[in-house]
Short mmCIF file of N, CA and C in Angstrom, two decimals:
data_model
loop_
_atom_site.label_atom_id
_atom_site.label_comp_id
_atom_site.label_asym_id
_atom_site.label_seq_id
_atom_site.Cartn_x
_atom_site.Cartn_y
_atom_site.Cartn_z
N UNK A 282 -15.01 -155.73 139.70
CA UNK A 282 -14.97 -155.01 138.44
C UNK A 282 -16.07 -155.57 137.54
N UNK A 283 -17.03 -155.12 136.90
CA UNK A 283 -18.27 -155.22 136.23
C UNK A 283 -18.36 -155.10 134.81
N UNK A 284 -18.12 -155.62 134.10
CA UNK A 284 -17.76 -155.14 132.86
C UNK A 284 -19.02 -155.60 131.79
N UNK A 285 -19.69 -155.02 130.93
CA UNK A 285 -20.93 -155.66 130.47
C UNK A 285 -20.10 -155.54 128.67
N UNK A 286 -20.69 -156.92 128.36
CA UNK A 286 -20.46 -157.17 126.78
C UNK A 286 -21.63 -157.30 126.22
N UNK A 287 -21.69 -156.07 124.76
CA UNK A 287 -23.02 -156.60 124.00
C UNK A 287 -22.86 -157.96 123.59
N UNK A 288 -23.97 -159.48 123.30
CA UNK A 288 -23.47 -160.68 122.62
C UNK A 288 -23.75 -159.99 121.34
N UNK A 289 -24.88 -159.51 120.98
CA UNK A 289 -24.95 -158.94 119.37
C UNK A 289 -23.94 -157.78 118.88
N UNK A 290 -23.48 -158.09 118.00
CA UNK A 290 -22.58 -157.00 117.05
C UNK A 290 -20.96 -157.26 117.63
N UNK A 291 -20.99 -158.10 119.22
CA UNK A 291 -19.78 -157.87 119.32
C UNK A 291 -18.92 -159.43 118.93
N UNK A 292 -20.03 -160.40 119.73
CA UNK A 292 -19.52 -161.52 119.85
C UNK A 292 -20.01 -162.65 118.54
N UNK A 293 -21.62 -161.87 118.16
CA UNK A 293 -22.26 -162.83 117.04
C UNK A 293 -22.41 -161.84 116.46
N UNK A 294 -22.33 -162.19 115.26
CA UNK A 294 -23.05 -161.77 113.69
C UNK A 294 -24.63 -161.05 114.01
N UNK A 295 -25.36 -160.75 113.08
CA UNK A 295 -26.73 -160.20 112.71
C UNK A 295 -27.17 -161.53 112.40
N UNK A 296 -26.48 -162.46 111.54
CA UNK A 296 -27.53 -163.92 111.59
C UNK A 296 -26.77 -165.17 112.46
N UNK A 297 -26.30 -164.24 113.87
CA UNK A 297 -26.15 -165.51 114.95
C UNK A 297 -24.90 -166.31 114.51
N UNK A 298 -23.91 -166.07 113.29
CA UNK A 298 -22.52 -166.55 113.54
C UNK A 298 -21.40 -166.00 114.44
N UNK A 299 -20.63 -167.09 115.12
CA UNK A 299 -19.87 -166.07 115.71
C UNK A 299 -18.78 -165.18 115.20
N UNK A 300 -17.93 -164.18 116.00
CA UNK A 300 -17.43 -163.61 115.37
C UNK A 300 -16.24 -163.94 116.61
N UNK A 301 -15.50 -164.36 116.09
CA UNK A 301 -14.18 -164.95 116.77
C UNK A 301 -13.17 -164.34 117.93
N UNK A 302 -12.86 -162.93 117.24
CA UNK A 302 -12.01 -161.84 117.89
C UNK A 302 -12.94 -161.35 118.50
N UNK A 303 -14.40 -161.16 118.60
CA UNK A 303 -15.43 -160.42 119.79
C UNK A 303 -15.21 -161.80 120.87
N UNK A 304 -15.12 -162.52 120.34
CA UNK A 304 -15.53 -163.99 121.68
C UNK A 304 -13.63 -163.76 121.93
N UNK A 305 -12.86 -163.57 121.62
CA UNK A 305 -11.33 -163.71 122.70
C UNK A 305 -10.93 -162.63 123.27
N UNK A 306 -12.06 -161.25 122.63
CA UNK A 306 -12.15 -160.14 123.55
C UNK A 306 -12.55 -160.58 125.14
N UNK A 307 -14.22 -160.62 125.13
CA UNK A 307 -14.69 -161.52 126.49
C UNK A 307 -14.08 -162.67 126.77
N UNK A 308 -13.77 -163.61 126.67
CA UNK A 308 -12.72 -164.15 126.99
C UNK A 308 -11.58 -163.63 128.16
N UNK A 309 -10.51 -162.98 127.14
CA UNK A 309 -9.96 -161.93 128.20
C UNK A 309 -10.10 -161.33 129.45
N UNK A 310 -11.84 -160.41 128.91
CA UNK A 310 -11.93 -159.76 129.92
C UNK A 310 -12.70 -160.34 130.75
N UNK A 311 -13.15 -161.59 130.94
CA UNK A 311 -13.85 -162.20 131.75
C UNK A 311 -12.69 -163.05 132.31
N UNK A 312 -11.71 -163.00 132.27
CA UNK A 312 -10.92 -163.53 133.10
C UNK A 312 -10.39 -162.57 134.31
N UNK A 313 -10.88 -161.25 134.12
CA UNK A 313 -10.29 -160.10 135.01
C UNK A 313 -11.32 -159.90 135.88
N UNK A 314 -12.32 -160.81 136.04
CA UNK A 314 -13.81 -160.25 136.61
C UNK A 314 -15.10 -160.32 136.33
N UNK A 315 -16.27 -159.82 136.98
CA UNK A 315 -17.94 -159.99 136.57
C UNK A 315 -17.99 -159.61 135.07
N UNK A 316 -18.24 -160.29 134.29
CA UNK A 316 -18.87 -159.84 132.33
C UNK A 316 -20.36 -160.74 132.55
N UNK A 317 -21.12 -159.39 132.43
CA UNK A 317 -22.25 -159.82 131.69
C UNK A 317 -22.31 -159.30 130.50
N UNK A 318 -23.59 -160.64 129.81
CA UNK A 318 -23.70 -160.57 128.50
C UNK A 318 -24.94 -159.37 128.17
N UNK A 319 -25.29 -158.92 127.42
CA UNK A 319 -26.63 -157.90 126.95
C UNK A 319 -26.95 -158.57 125.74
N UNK A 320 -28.43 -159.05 126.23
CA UNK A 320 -28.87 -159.96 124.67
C UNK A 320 -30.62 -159.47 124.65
N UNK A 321 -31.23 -159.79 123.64
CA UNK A 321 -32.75 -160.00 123.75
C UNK A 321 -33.03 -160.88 124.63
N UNK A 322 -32.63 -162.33 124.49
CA UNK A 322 -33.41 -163.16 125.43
C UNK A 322 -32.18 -163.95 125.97
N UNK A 323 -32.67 -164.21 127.48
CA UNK A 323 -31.70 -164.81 128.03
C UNK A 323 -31.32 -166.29 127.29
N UNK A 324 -32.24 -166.89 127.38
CA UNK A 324 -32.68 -168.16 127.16
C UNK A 324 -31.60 -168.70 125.73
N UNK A 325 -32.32 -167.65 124.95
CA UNK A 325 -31.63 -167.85 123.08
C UNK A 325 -30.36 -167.73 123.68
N UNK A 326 -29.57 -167.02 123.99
CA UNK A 326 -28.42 -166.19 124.43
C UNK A 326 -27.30 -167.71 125.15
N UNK A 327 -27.94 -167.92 126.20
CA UNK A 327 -27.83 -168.91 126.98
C UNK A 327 -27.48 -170.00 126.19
N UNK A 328 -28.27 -170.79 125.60
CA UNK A 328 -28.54 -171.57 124.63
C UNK A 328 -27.32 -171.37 123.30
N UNK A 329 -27.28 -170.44 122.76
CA UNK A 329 -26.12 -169.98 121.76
C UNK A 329 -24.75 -169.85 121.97
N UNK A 330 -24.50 -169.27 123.82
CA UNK A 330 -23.12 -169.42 124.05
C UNK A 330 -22.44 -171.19 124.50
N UNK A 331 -23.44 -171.86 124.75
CA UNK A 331 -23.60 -173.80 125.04
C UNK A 331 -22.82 -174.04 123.77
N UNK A 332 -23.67 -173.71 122.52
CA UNK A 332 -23.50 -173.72 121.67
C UNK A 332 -21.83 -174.06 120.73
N UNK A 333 -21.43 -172.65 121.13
CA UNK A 333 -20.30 -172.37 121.09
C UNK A 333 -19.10 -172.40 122.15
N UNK A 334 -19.53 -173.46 123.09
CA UNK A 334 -18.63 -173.58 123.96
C UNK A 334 -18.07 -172.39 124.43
N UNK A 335 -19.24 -171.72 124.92
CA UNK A 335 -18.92 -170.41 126.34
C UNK A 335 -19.89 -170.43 127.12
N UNK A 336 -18.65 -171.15 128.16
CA UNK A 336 -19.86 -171.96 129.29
C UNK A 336 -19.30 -171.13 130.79
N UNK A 337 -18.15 -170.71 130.80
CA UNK A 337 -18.15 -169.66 131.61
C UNK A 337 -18.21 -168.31 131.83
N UNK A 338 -19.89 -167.98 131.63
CA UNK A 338 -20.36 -166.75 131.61
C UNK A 338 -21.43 -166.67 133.13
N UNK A 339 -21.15 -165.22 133.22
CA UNK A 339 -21.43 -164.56 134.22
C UNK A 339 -23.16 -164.44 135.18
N UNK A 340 -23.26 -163.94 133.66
CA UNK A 340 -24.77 -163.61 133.52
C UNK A 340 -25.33 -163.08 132.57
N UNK A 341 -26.87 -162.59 132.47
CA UNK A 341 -27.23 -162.30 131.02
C UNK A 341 -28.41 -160.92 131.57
N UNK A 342 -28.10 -159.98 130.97
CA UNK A 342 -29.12 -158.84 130.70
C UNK A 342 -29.98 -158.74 129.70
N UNK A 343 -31.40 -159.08 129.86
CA UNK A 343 -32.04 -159.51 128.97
C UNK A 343 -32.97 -158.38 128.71
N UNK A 344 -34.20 -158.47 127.87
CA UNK A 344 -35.20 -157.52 127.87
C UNK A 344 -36.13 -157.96 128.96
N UNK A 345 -36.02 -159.19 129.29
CA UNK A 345 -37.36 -159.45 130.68
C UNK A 345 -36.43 -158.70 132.26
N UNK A 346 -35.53 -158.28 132.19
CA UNK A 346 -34.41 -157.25 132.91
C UNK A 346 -35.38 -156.40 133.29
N UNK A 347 -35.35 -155.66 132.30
CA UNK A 347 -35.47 -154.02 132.00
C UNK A 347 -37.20 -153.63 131.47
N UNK A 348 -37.90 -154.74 130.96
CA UNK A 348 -38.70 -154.67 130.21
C UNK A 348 -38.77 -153.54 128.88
N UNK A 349 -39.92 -153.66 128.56
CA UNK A 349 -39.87 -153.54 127.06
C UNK A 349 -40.54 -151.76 126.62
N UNK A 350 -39.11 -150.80 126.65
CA UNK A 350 -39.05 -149.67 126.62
C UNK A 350 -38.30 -149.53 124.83
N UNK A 351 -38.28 -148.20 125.04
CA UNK A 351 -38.00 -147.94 123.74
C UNK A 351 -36.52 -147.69 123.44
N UNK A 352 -35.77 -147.28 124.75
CA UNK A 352 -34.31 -147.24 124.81
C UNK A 352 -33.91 -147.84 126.10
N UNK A 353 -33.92 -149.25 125.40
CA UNK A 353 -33.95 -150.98 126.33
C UNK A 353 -32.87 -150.97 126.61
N UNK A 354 -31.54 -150.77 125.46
CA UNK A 354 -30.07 -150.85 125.26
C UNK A 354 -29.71 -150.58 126.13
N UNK A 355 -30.06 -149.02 126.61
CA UNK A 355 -29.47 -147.94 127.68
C UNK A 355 -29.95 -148.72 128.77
N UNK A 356 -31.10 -148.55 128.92
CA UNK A 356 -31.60 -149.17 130.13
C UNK A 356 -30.73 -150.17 131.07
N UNK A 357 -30.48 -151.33 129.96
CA UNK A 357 -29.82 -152.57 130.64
C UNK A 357 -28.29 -151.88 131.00
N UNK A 358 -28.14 -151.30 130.82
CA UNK A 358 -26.86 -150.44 130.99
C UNK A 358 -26.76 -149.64 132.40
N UNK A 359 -27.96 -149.15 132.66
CA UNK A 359 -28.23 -148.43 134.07
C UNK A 359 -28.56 -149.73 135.07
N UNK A 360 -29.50 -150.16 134.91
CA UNK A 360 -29.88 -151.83 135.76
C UNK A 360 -28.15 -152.27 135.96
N UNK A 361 -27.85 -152.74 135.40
CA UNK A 361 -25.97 -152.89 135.86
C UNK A 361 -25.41 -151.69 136.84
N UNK A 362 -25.36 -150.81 136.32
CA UNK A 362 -25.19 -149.58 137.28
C UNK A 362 -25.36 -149.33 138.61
N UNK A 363 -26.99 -149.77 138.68
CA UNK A 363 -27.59 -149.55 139.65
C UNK A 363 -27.04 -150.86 140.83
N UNK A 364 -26.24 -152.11 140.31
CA UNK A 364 -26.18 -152.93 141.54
C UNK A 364 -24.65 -152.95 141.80
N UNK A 365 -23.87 -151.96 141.05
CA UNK A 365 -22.43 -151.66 141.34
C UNK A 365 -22.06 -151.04 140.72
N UNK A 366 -20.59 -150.58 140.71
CA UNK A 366 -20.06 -149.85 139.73
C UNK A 366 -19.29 -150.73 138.48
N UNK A 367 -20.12 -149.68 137.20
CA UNK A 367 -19.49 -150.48 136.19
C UNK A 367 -18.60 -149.78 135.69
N UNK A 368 -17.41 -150.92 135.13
CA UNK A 368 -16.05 -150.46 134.77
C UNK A 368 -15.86 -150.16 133.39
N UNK A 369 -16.62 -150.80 132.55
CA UNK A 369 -16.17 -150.89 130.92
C UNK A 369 -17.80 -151.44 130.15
N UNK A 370 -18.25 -150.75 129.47
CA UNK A 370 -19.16 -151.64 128.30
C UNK A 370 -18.49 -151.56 127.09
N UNK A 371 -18.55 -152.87 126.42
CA UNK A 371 -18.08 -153.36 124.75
C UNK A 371 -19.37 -153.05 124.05
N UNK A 372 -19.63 -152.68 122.95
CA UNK A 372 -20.61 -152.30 122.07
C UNK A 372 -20.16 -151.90 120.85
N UNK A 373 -21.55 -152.25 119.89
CA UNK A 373 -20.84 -151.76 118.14
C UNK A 373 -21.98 -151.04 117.98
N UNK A 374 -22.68 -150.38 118.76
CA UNK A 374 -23.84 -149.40 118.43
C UNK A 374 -23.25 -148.04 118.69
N UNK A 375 -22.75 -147.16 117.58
CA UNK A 375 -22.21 -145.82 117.72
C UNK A 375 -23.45 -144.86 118.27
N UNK A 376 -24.76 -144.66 118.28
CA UNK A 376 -25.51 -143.87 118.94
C UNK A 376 -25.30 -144.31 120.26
N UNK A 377 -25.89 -145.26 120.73
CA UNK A 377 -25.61 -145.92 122.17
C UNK A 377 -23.95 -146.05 122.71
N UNK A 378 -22.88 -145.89 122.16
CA UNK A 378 -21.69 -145.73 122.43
C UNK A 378 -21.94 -143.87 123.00
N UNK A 379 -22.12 -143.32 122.11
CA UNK A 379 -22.34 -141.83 121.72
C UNK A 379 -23.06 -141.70 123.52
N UNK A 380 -24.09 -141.98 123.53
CA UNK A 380 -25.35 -141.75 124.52
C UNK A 380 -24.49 -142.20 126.25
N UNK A 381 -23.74 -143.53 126.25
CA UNK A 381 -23.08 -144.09 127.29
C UNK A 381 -21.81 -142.73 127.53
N UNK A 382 -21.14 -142.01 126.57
CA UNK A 382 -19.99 -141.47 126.67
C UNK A 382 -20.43 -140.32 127.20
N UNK A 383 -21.64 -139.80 127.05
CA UNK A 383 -22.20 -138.32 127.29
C UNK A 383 -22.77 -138.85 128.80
N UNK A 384 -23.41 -140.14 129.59
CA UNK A 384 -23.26 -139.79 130.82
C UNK A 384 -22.57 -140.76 131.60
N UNK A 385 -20.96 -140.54 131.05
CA UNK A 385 -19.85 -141.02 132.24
C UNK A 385 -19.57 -142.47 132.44
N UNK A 386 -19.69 -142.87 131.14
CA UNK A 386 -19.87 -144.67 131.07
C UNK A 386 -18.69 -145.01 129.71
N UNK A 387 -17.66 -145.47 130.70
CA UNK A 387 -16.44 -146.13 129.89
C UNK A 387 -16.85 -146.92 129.20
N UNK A 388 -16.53 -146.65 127.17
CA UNK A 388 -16.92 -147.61 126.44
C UNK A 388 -16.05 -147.57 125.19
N UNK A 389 -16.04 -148.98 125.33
CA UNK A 389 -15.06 -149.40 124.17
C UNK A 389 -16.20 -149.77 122.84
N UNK A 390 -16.01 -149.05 121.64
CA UNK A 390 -16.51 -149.47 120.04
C UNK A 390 -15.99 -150.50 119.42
N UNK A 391 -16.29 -151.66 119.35
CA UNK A 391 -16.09 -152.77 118.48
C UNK A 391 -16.91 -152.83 117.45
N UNK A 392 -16.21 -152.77 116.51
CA UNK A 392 -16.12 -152.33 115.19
C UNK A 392 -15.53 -153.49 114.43
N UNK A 393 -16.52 -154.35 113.57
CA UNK A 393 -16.24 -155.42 112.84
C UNK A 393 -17.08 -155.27 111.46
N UNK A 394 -15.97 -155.31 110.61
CA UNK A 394 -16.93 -155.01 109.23
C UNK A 394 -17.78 -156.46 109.03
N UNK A 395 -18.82 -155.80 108.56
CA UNK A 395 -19.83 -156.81 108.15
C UNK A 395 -19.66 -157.42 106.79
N UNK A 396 -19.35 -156.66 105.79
CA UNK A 396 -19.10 -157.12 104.11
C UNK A 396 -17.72 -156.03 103.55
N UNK A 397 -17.19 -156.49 103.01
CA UNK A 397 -15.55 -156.49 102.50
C UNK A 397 -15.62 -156.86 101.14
N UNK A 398 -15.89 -156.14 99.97
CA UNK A 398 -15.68 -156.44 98.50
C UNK A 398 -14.09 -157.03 98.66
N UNK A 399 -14.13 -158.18 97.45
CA UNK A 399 -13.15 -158.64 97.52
C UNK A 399 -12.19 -157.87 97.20
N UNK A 400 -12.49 -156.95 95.96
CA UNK A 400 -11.35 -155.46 95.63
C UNK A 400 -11.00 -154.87 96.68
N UNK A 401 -11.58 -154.51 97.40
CA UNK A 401 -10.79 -154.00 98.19
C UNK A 401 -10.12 -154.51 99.83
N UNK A 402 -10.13 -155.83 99.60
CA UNK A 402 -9.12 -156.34 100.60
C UNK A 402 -8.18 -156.54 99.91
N UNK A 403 -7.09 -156.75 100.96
CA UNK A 403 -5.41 -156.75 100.88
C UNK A 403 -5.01 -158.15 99.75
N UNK A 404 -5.89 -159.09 100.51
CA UNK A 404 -5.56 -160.54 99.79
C UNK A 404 -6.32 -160.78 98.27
N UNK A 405 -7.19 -159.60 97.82
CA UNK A 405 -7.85 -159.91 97.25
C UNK A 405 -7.04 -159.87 95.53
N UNK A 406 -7.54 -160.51 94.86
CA UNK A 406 -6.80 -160.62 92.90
C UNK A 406 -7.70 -159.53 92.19
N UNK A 407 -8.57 -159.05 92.72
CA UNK A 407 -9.34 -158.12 91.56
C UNK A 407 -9.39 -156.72 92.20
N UNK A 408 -9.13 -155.82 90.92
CA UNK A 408 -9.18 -154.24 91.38
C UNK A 408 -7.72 -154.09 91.73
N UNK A 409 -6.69 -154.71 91.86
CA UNK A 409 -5.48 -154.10 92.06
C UNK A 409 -4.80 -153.80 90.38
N UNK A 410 -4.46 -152.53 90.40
CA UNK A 410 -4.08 -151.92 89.43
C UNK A 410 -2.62 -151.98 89.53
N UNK A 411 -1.58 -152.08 88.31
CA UNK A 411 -0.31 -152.03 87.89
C UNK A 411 0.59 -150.98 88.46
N UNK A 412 1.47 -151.35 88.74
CA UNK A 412 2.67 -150.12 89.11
C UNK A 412 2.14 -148.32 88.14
N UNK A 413 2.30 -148.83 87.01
CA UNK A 413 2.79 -147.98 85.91
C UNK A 413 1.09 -147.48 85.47
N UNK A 414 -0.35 -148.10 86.37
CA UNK A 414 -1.51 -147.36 86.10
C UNK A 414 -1.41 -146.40 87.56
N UNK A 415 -0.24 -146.65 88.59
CA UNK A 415 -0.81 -145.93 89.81
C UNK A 415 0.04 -144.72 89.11
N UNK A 416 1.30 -144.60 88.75
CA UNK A 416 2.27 -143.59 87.99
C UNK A 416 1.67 -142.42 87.10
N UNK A 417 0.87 -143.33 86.47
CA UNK A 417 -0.27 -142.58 85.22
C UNK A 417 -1.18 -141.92 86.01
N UNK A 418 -1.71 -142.23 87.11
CA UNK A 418 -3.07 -141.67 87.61
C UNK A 418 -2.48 -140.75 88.85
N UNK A 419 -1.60 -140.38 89.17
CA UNK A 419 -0.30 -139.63 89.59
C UNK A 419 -0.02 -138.21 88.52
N UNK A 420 0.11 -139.01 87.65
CA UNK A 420 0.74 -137.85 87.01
C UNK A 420 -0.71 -136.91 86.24
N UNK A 421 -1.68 -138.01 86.24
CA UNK A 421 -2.71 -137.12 85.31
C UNK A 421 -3.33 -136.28 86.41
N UNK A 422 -3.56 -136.56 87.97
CA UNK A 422 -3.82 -135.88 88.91
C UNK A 422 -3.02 -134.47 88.71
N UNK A 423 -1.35 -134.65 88.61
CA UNK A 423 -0.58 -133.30 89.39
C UNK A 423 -1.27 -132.57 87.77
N UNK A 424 -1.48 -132.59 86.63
CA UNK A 424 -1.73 -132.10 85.27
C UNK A 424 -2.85 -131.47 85.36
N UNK A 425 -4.05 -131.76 86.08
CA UNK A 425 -5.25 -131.28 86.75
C UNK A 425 -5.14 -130.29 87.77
N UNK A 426 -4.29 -131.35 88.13
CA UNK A 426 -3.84 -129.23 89.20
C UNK A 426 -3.26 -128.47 88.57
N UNK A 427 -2.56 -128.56 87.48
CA UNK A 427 -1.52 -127.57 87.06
C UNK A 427 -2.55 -126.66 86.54
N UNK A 428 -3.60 -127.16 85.47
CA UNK A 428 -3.94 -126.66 84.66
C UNK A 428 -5.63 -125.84 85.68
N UNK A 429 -5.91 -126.42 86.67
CA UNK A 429 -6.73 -125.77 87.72
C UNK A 429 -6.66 -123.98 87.54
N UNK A 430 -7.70 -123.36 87.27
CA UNK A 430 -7.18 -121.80 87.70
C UNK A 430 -7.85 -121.35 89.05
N UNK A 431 -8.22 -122.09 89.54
CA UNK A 431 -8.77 -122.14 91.14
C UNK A 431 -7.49 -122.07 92.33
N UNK A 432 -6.37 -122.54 91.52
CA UNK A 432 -5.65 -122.97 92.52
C UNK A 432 -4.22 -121.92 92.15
N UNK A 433 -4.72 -121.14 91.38
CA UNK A 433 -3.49 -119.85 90.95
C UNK A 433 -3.28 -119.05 91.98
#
């Protein structure tokens, strides 16, 4: 079973931190079988999972893979293909999710927000409004419809 993980967007950040729940995803699924990684360079890649103590990895799909095309992503995606059948790619690129789904390539979207105003998280103290302002903004809503003649 072949399963390829992006390291960018799924497992690290945009500036190379990790991202915790992408690394106990692979994890997981590298306990069920072949996971390679999809990075720019093997080497950095290599070097970054040491790093972070992920030392049992598979292999690495690099750009010296596939060389240096303009839809590399895909590419390293077919190069896998081409030396077995692949079972699953992880990715947070919705065009390239989009592009894998249209020819016959099981893929899971990992989806990790990048920035979270503090208002609007759960834990957050600012921007949460009072019982009796959600009541008010309730009632001045249904008053807007009433008075709507669009909606007669």
């Amino acid at each position: 079973m072949a399963i390829i993980v992006f390291l960018d967007g799924v497992m690290r950040s945009e500036n190379k931190t990790p991202i915790f729940e992408g690394i106990s995803l692979y994890k997981s699924l590298n306990a069920n079988g072949l996971v390679m990684l999809v990075c720019e360079d093997a080497e950095e890649a290599a070097r970054w999972c040491k790093e972070h103590k992920l030392e049992d990895i598979d292999g690495f799909i690099s750009n010296k893979t596939v060389g240096e095309y303009e839809n590399k992503d895909f590419l390293k995606i077919q190069h896998q293909q081409s030396s077995g059948p692949l079972h699953l790619v992880v990715l947070a690129d919705l065009e390239l999710a989009k592009k894998c789904l249209e020819n016959g390539i099981k893929t899971l979207v990992w989806l990790h927000p990048k920035y979270l105003s503090a208002k609007f998280r759960p834990d957050g103290r600012t921007g949460r409004k009072s019982w009796d302002d959600l009541v008010k903004e309730l009632d001045h809503q249904i008053d807007l419809k009433m008075k709507d003649e669009r909606l007669e």
